[in-house]
Tab-separated table of C-alpha atoms in Angstrom:
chain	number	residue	atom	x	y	z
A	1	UNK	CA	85.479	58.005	-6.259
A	2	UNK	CA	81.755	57.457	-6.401
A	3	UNK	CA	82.705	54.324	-8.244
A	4	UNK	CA	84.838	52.541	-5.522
A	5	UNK	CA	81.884	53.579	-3.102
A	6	UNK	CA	79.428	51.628	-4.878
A	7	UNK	CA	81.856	48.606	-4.887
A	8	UNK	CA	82.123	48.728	-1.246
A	9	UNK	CA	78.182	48.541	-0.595
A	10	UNK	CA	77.257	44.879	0.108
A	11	UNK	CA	75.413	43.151	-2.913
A	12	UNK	CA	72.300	41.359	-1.610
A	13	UNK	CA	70.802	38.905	-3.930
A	14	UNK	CA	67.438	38.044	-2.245
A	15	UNK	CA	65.180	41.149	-0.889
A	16	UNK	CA	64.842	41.374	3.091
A	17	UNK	CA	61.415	41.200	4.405
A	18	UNK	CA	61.287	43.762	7.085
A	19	UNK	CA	59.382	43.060	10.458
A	20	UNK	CA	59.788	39.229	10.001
A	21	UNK	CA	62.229	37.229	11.226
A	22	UNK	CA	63.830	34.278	9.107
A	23	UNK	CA	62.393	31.307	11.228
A	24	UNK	CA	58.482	32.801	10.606
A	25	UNK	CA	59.385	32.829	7.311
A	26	UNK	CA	57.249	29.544	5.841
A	27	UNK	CA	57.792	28.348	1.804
A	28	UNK	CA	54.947	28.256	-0.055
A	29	UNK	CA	55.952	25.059	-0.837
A	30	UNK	CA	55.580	23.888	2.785
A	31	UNK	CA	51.925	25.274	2.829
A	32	UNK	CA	51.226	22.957	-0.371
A	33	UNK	CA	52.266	19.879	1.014
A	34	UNK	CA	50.612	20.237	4.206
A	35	UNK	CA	47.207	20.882	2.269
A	36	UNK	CA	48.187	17.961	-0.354
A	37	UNK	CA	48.725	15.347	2.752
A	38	UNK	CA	45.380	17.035	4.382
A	39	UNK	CA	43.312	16.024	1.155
A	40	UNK	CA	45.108	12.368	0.951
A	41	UNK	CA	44.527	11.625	4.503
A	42	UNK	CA	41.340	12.999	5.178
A	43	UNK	CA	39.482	14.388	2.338
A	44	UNK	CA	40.246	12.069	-0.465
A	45	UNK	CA	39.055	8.998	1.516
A	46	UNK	CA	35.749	10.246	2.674
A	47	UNK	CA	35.434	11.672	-1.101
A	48	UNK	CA	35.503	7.676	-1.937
A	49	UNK	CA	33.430	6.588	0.590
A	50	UNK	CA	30.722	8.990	-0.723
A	51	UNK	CA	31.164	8.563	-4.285
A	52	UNK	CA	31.145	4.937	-3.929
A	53	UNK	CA	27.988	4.916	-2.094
A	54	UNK	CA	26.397	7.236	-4.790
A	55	UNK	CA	27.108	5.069	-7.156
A	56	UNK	CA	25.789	1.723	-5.768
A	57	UNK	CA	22.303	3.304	-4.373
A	58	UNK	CA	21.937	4.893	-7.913
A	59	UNK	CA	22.774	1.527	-9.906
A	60	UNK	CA	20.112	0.309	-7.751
A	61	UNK	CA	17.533	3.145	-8.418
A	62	UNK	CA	17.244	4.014	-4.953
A	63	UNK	CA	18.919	7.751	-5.549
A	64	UNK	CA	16.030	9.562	-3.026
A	65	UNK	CA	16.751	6.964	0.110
A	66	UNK	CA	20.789	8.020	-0.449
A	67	UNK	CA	19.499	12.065	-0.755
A	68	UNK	CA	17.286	11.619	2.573
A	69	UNK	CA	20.249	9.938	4.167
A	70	UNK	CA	22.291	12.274	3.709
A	71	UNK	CA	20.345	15.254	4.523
A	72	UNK	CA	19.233	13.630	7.985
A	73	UNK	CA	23.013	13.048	8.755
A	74	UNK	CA	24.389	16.897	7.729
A	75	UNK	CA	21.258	18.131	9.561
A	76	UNK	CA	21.230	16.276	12.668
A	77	UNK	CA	25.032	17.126	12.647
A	78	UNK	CA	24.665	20.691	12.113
A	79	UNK	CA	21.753	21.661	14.493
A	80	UNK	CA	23.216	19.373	17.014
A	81	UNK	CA	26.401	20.684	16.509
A	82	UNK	CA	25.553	24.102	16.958
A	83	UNK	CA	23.073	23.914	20.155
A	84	UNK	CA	25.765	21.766	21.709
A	85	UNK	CA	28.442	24.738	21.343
A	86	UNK	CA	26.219	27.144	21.866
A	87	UNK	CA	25.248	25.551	24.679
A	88	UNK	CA	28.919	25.008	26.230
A	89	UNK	CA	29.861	28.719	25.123
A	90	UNK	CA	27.136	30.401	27.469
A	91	UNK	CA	28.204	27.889	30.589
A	92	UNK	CA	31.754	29.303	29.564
A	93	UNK	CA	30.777	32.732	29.300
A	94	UNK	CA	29.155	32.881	32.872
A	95	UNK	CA	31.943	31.295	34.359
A	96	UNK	CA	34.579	33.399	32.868
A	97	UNK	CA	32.091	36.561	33.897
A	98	UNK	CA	32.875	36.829	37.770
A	99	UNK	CA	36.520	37.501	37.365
A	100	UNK	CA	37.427	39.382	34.041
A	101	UNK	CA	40.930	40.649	35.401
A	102	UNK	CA	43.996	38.325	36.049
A	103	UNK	CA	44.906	40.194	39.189
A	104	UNK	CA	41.745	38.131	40.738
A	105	UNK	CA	43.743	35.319	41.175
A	106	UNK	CA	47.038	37.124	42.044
A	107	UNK	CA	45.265	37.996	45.670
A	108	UNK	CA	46.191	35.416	49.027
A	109	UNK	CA	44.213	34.860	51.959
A	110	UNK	CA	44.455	38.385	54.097
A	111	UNK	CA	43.332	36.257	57.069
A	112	UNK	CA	47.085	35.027	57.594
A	113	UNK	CA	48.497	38.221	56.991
A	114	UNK	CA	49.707	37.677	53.237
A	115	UNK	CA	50.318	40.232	50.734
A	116	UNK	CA	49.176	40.213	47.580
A	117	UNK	CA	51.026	38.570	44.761
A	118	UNK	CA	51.212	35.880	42.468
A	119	UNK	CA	49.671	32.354	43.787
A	120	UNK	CA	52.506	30.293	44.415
A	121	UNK	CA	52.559	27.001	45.919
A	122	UNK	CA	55.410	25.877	48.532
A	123	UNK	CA	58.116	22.729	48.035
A	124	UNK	CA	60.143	21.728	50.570
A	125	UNK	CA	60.221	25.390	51.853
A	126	UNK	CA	60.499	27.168	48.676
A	127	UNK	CA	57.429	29.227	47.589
A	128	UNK	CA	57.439	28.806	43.843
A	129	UNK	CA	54.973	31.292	41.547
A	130	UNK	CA	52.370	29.282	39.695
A	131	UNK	CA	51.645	29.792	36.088
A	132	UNK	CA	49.386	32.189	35.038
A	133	UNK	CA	46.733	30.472	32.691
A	134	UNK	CA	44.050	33.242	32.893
A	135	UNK	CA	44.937	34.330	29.429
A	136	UNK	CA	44.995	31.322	27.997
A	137	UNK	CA	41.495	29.916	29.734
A	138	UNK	CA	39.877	33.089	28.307
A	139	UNK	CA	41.449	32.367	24.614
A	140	UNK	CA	40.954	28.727	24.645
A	141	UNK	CA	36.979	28.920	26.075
A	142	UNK	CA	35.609	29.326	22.464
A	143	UNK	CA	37.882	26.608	20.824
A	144	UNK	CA	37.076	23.993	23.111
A	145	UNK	CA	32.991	24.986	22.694
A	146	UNK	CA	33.530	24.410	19.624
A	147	UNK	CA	35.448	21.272	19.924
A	148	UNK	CA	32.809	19.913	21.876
A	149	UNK	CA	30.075	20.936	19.206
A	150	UNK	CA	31.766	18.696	16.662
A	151	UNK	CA	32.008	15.916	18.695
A	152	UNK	CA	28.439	15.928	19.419
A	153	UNK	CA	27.659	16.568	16.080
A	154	UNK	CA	29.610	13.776	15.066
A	155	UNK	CA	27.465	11.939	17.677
A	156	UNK	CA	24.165	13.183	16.306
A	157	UNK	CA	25.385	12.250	12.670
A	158	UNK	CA	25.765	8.300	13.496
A	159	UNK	CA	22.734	8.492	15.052
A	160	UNK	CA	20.895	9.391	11.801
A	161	UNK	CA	18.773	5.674	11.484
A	162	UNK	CA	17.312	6.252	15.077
A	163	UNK	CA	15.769	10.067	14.232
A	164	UNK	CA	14.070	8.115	10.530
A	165	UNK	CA	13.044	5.245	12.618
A	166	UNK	CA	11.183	7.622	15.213
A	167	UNK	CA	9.948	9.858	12.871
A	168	UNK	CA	8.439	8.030	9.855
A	169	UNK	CA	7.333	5.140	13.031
A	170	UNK	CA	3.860	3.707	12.330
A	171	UNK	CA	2.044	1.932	15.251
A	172	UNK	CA	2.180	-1.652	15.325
A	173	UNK	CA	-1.855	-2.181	16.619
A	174	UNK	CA	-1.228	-4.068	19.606
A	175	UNK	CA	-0.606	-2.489	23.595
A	176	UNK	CA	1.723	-3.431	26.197
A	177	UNK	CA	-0.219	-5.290	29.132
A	178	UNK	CA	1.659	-3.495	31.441
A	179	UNK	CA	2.070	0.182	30.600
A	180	UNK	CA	-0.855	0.026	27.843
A	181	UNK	CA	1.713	1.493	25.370
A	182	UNK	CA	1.749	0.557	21.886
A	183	UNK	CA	4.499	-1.834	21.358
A	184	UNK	CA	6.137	0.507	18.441
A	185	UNK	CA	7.003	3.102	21.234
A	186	UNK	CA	9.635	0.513	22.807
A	187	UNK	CA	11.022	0.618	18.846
A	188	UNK	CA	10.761	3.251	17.602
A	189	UNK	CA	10.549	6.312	20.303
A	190	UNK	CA	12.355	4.842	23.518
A	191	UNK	CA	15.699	4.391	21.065
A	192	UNK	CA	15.305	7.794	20.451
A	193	UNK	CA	14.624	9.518	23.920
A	194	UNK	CA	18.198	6.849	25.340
A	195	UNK	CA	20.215	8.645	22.316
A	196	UNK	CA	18.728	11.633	23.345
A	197	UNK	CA	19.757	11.418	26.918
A	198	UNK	CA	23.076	10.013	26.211
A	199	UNK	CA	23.921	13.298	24.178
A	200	UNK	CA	22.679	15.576	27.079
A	201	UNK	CA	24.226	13.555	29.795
A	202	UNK	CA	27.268	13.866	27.695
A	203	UNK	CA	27.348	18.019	26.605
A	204	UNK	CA	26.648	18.525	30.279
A	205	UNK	CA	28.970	17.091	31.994
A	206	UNK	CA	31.825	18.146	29.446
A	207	UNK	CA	30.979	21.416	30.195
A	208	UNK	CA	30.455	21.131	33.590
A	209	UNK	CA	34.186	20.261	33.990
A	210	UNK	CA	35.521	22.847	31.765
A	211	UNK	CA	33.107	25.422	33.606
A	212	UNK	CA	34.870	24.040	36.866
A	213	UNK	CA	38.655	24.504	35.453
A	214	UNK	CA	37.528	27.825	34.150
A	215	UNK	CA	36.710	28.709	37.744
A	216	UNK	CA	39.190	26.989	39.483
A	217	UNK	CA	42.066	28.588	37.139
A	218	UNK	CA	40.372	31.958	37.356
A	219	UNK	CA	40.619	32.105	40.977
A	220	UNK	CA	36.489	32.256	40.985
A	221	UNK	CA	36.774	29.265	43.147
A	222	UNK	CA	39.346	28.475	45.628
A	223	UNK	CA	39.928	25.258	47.878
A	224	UNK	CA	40.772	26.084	51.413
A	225	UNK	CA	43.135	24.086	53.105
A	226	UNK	CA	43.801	24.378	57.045
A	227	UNK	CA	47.031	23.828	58.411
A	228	UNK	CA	47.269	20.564	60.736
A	229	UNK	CA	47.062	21.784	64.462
A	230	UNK	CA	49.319	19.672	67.088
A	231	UNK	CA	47.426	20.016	70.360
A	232	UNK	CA	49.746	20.488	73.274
């Protein structure tokens, strides 16, 4: 009898993974070819760029002008990198500060007599309820700082030949007639102070217009709009 029982029980050949379901289970195979394509697309080719470069400036003997190249480049990258997301992160912060709760934005004008609920906007007569992206502002804030700190890092890394030209500048002896300035500051330090700008300029208003969706999205900042008035 206890025979026939165990015949009955169904025979399962692969063990069942409890808590995940079959479609979030990934291959490990499928994880190696998505790294293997990363490191043909991306990292193999810079790999060759670099190592080529090595090579020629050391057939040539010039091994230290590679080296301070590529210092300046990963440390104008880095530090520019990092003040730029810092930077973005704390304009973030304080905008996501002044309303911490979703039901901020879930509140109408009491002036009209609403009730509170979900913003909704109207077509042709039909309030619809608008998506709630609070969640998803307050997850996304640090990604996007970041973001923007690699881009201006990537910025600050091309501009590598402008920081060596200002910094190892020597004066060139003779003044401007007009400002009295000597005529390696229009070489060397005014291409320095435009980059310079140009990356502010840049960071700022980035993260100006993020800080203004954060508001905007948060319900920290609303746009009043007055219905149109037919005078009788």
């Amino acid at each position: 009898m206890q025979q026939t029982e165990l015949l009955d029980e169904p025979i399962t050949t692969e063990p069942e993974v409890q808590g995940i379901p079959k479609w979030r289970r990934r291959p490990r195979w499928l994880l190696i070819i998505v790294a293997v394509a990363f490191i043909t697309i991306f990292a193999w080719p810079l790999w060759a760029v670099f190592y080529t470069d090595w090579l020629w400036f050391k057939d040539l003997g010039y091994q230290t002008v590679f080296s301070t190249m590529l210092v300046t480049k990963v440390t104008l990258g880095l530090t520019v990198g990092l003040l730029a997301a810092a930077f973005t992160w704390l304009n973030f912060g304080l905008a996501l500060r002044p309303s911490h709760e979703p039901a901020d934005i879930q509140e109408v004008s009491r002036e009209r007599g609403g009730e509170a609920g979900p913003r909704s906007f109207v077509i042709n007569g039909q309030r619809i309820p608008a998506p709630d992206l609070t969640r998803l502002v307050g997850w996304l804030a640090l990604p996007v700082a970041l973001a923007i700190g690699a881009y201006a890092g990537l910025l600050a890394w091309g501009a590598w030949d402008i920081w060596l030209r200002y910094r190892y500048q020597s004066p060139f002896g003779e003044a401007d007639p007009i400002f009295g300035r000597d005529i390696a500051f229009y070489f060397f330090t005014l291409p320095a102070l435009e980059a310079l700008a140009s990356l502010l300029f840049i960071v700022t208003v980035v993260s100006l217009i993020g800080t203004a969706a954060i508001y905007v999205v948060r319900g920290a900042a609303r746009v009043a709009m007055r219905e149109p008035m037919l005078g009788s």
